[in-house]
Amino acid sequence: MRWDKRHWAVMVSLLLMCCLVMPQWASAHAYIVQASPGDDELVATAPERLTLEFNESLQTAFYDIKITAPDGTQADDGNAQIDAERPHVLETGLRSGLGNGTYAVSWKAVSADGHPIQGAYVFHIGEPSGAPAGLADLASGTGQTGGPIKWILSLTDWIQYLALSVILGTLAFLLFRIAPSSMAREPMEVPGSYKLLWISYAAASVAAIISLPLNTIYESGVAIHEFSWALMGSALKLTSFGLIWMAQMLILMLLAVTILSGYDRDRSLKIRIWSSYGSLVLVLGWLLTHAMTGHPAAAEQRGLAITMDYIHLIAAAFWIGALTAMAVCLPPLADKLPPKVRGEVYWGAIRRFAAWGIGAVAALVATGI
């Protein structure tokens, strides 16, 4: 069936409608919605507990509350905890026999989207006094930790995503016959594809492996010299990133096997093709782990947010990867032909790419560019 202007008008209208009704995922991190005692609150007698209630759940690692008395001594009981039945509540007990004066509260936690947050404020018992010792060293209000580690971690995320995009796009270029099928007896014989896959695999693997210690330092808020295996163990067991990282390591190992099998000439063509499809499925699984972290993981409609983010990642990855594969793999194929025919090879590949690319653009528009 040929599509006329009416068909395209209907399709564009549906896409625009989808963009209008699609919920936008909030980019803000967790913040305090209620504190007891609250910021600058004056209470008549010393409370037994201090409670911080956030707008979203907290992760059960790298959290703490420290309360400093007017004379600079510790006023909390050192037993900060996240309420098991209310994972958005962080609380701690206070020591008995606290006197009047101004008390400083310093807290830190990791929000559901994996970002560390911290803050400080004061409250008063009986009557205000001078600022507690060390208050000037505390950051006021609610903040987010950062520094060079944050930027390095962002860089590894981008390297990992771009590398996965190239693997996805290269496999699509080969398996979906975007490459000229008449110029290679089988998809895996396209020159340059094997090296491109392994370079991308190496980049994604290194970025994924080092992301665990980097993320541990980032979420825990410790200095680099304070990093320890125990901290990394806590990140693995108690944070969503740690669980996802273990899934990524499993995918990483399986992907190496399927890529090798896809180019193993001792195997039949059918097995090589199916191994390459296995590689494609594993890369899609790896991308899913990225969609399960960050802001979508903390959205109210978590399942829908992750799904839309996942579709968006796949569509963008296809464009980045397939165009990279065309730029690397098409020239060696075209160079075998007379100059007059090379243009037809390129335009043929572009037309086949466009058939898939239009769908990818539609997905990008529908999920929010």
PDB file of N, CA, C and O in Angstrom, residues 38 85 96 105 107 131 147 187 189 201 214 261 292 295 304 312-313:
ATOM      1  N   GLY A  38      11.821  20.964  62.609  1.00  0.00           N
ATOM      2  CA  GLY A  38      12.108  21.554  61.316  1.00  0.00           C
ATOM      3  C   GLY A  38      13.184  22.615  61.365  1.00  0.00           C
ATOM      4  O   GLY A  38      13.754  22.927  62.423  1.00  0.00           O
ATOM      5  N   GLU A  85       9.232   0.516  56.808  1.00  0.00           N
ATOM      6  CA  GLU A  85       7.879   0.600  56.267  1.00  0.00           C
ATOM      7  C   GLU A  85       7.648   1.897  55.507  1.00  0.00           C
ATOM      8  O   GLU A  85       6.711   1.984  54.717  1.00  0.00           O
ATOM      9  N   SER A  96      19.783  11.627  75.638  1.00  0.00           N
ATOM     10  CA  SER A  96      18.977  12.180  76.730  1.00  0.00           C
ATOM     11  C   SER A  96      19.742  13.286  77.449  1.00  0.00           C
ATOM     12  O   SER A  96      20.969  13.381  77.373  1.00  0.00           O
ATOM     13  N   VAL A 105      21.936  20.306  62.467  1.00  0.00           N
ATOM     14  CA  VAL A 105      21.637  19.001  61.870  1.00  0.00           C
ATOM     15  C   VAL A 105      22.330  18.915  60.513  1.00  0.00           C
ATOM     16  O   VAL A 105      22.152  19.785  59.659  1.00  0.00           O
ATOM     17  N   TRP A 107      22.866  16.119  57.351  1.00  0.00           N
ATOM     18  CA  TRP A 107      22.388  14.823  56.861  1.00  0.00           C
ATOM     19  C   TRP A 107      22.869  14.558  55.441  1.00  0.00           C
ATOM     20  O   TRP A 107      23.217  15.493  54.705  1.00  0.00           O
ATOM     21  N   ALA A 131      25.733  30.005  67.345  1.00  0.00           N
ATOM     22  CA  ALA A 131      25.879  28.895  66.394  1.00  0.00           C
ATOM     23  C   ALA A 131      26.765  27.807  66.978  1.00  0.00           C
ATOM     24  O   ALA A 131      27.813  28.101  67.576  1.00  0.00           O
ATOM     25  N   GLY A 147      31.436  17.467  42.232  1.00  0.00           N
ATOM     26  CA  GLY A 147      32.876  17.498  42.114  1.00  0.00           C
ATOM     27  C   GLY A 147      33.353  16.741  40.890  1.00  0.00           C
ATOM     28  O   GLY A 147      32.567  16.282  40.053  1.00  0.00           O
ATOM     29  N   PRO A 187      26.332 -11.723   6.076  1.00  0.00           N
ATOM     30  CA  PRO A 187      26.437 -10.421   6.757  1.00  0.00           C
ATOM     31  C   PRO A 187      27.741 -10.208   7.491  1.00  0.00           C
ATOM     32  O   PRO A 187      28.298  -9.101   7.491  1.00  0.00           O
ATOM     33  N   GLU A 189      30.648 -10.994   6.829  1.00  0.00           N
ATOM     34  CA  GLU A 189      31.837 -10.808   5.995  1.00  0.00           C
ATOM     35  C   GLU A 189      32.067  -9.355   5.610  1.00  0.00           C
ATOM     36  O   GLU A 189      33.021  -9.045   4.910  1.00  0.00           O
ATOM     37  N   TYR A 201      33.077  -2.886  21.985  1.00  0.00           N
ATOM     38  CA  TYR A 201      32.886  -3.767  23.145  1.00  0.00           C
ATOM     39  C   TYR A 201      33.913  -3.456  24.229  1.00  0.00           C
ATOM     40  O   TYR A 201      33.574  -3.385  25.424  1.00  0.00           O
ATOM     41  N   LEU A 214      33.789   4.211  40.826  1.00  0.00           N
ATOM     42  CA  LEU A 214      33.501   5.638  40.687  1.00  0.00           C
ATOM     43  C   LEU A 214      32.149   5.986  41.306  1.00  0.00           C
ATOM     44  O   LEU A 214      32.014   6.986  42.028  1.00  0.00           O
ATOM     45  N   SER A 261      31.211 -16.120  18.581  1.00  0.00           N
ATOM     46  CA  SER A 261      30.489 -17.173  17.862  1.00  0.00           C
ATOM     47  C   SER A 261      29.973 -16.674  16.521  1.00  0.00           C
ATOM     48  O   SER A 261      29.946 -17.417  15.540  1.00  0.00           O
ATOM     49  N   MET A 292      16.903   1.753  33.568  1.00  0.00           N
ATOM     50  CA  MET A 292      16.408   1.438  34.909  1.00  0.00           C
ATOM     51  C   MET A 292      17.122   2.230  36.004  1.00  0.00           C
ATOM     52  O   MET A 292      16.888   2.009  37.188  1.00  0.00           O
ATOM     53  N   HIS A 295      16.516   9.233  36.661  1.00  0.00           N
ATOM     54  CA  HIS A 295      15.219   9.816  36.980  1.00  0.00           C
ATOM     55  C   HIS A 295      14.032   8.901  36.696  1.00  0.00           C
ATOM     56  O   HIS A 295      13.078   8.896  37.488  1.00  0.00           O
ATOM     57  N   LEU A 304       6.136   2.959  33.260  1.00  0.00           N
ATOM     58  CA  LEU A 304       5.959   3.717  32.026  1.00  0.00           C
ATOM     59  C   LEU A 304       7.176   4.581  31.741  1.00  0.00           C
ATOM     60  O   LEU A 304       7.630   4.687  30.589  1.00  0.00           O
ATOM     61  N   HIS A 312      13.444   5.395  23.845  1.00  0.00           N
ATOM     62  CA  HIS A 312      14.210   6.564  23.409  1.00  0.00           C
ATOM     63  C   HIS A 312      15.693   6.215  23.240  1.00  0.00           C
ATOM     64  O   HIS A 312      16.323   6.608  22.250  1.00  0.00           O
ATOM     65  N   LEU A 313      16.242   5.473  24.211  1.00  0.00           N
ATOM     66  CA  LEU A 313      17.648   5.076  24.122  1.00  0.00           C
ATOM     67  C   LEU A 313      17.910   4.206  22.902  1.00  0.00           C
ATOM     68  O   LEU A 313      18.919   4.388  22.204  1.00  0.00           O
TER      69      LEU A 313
END
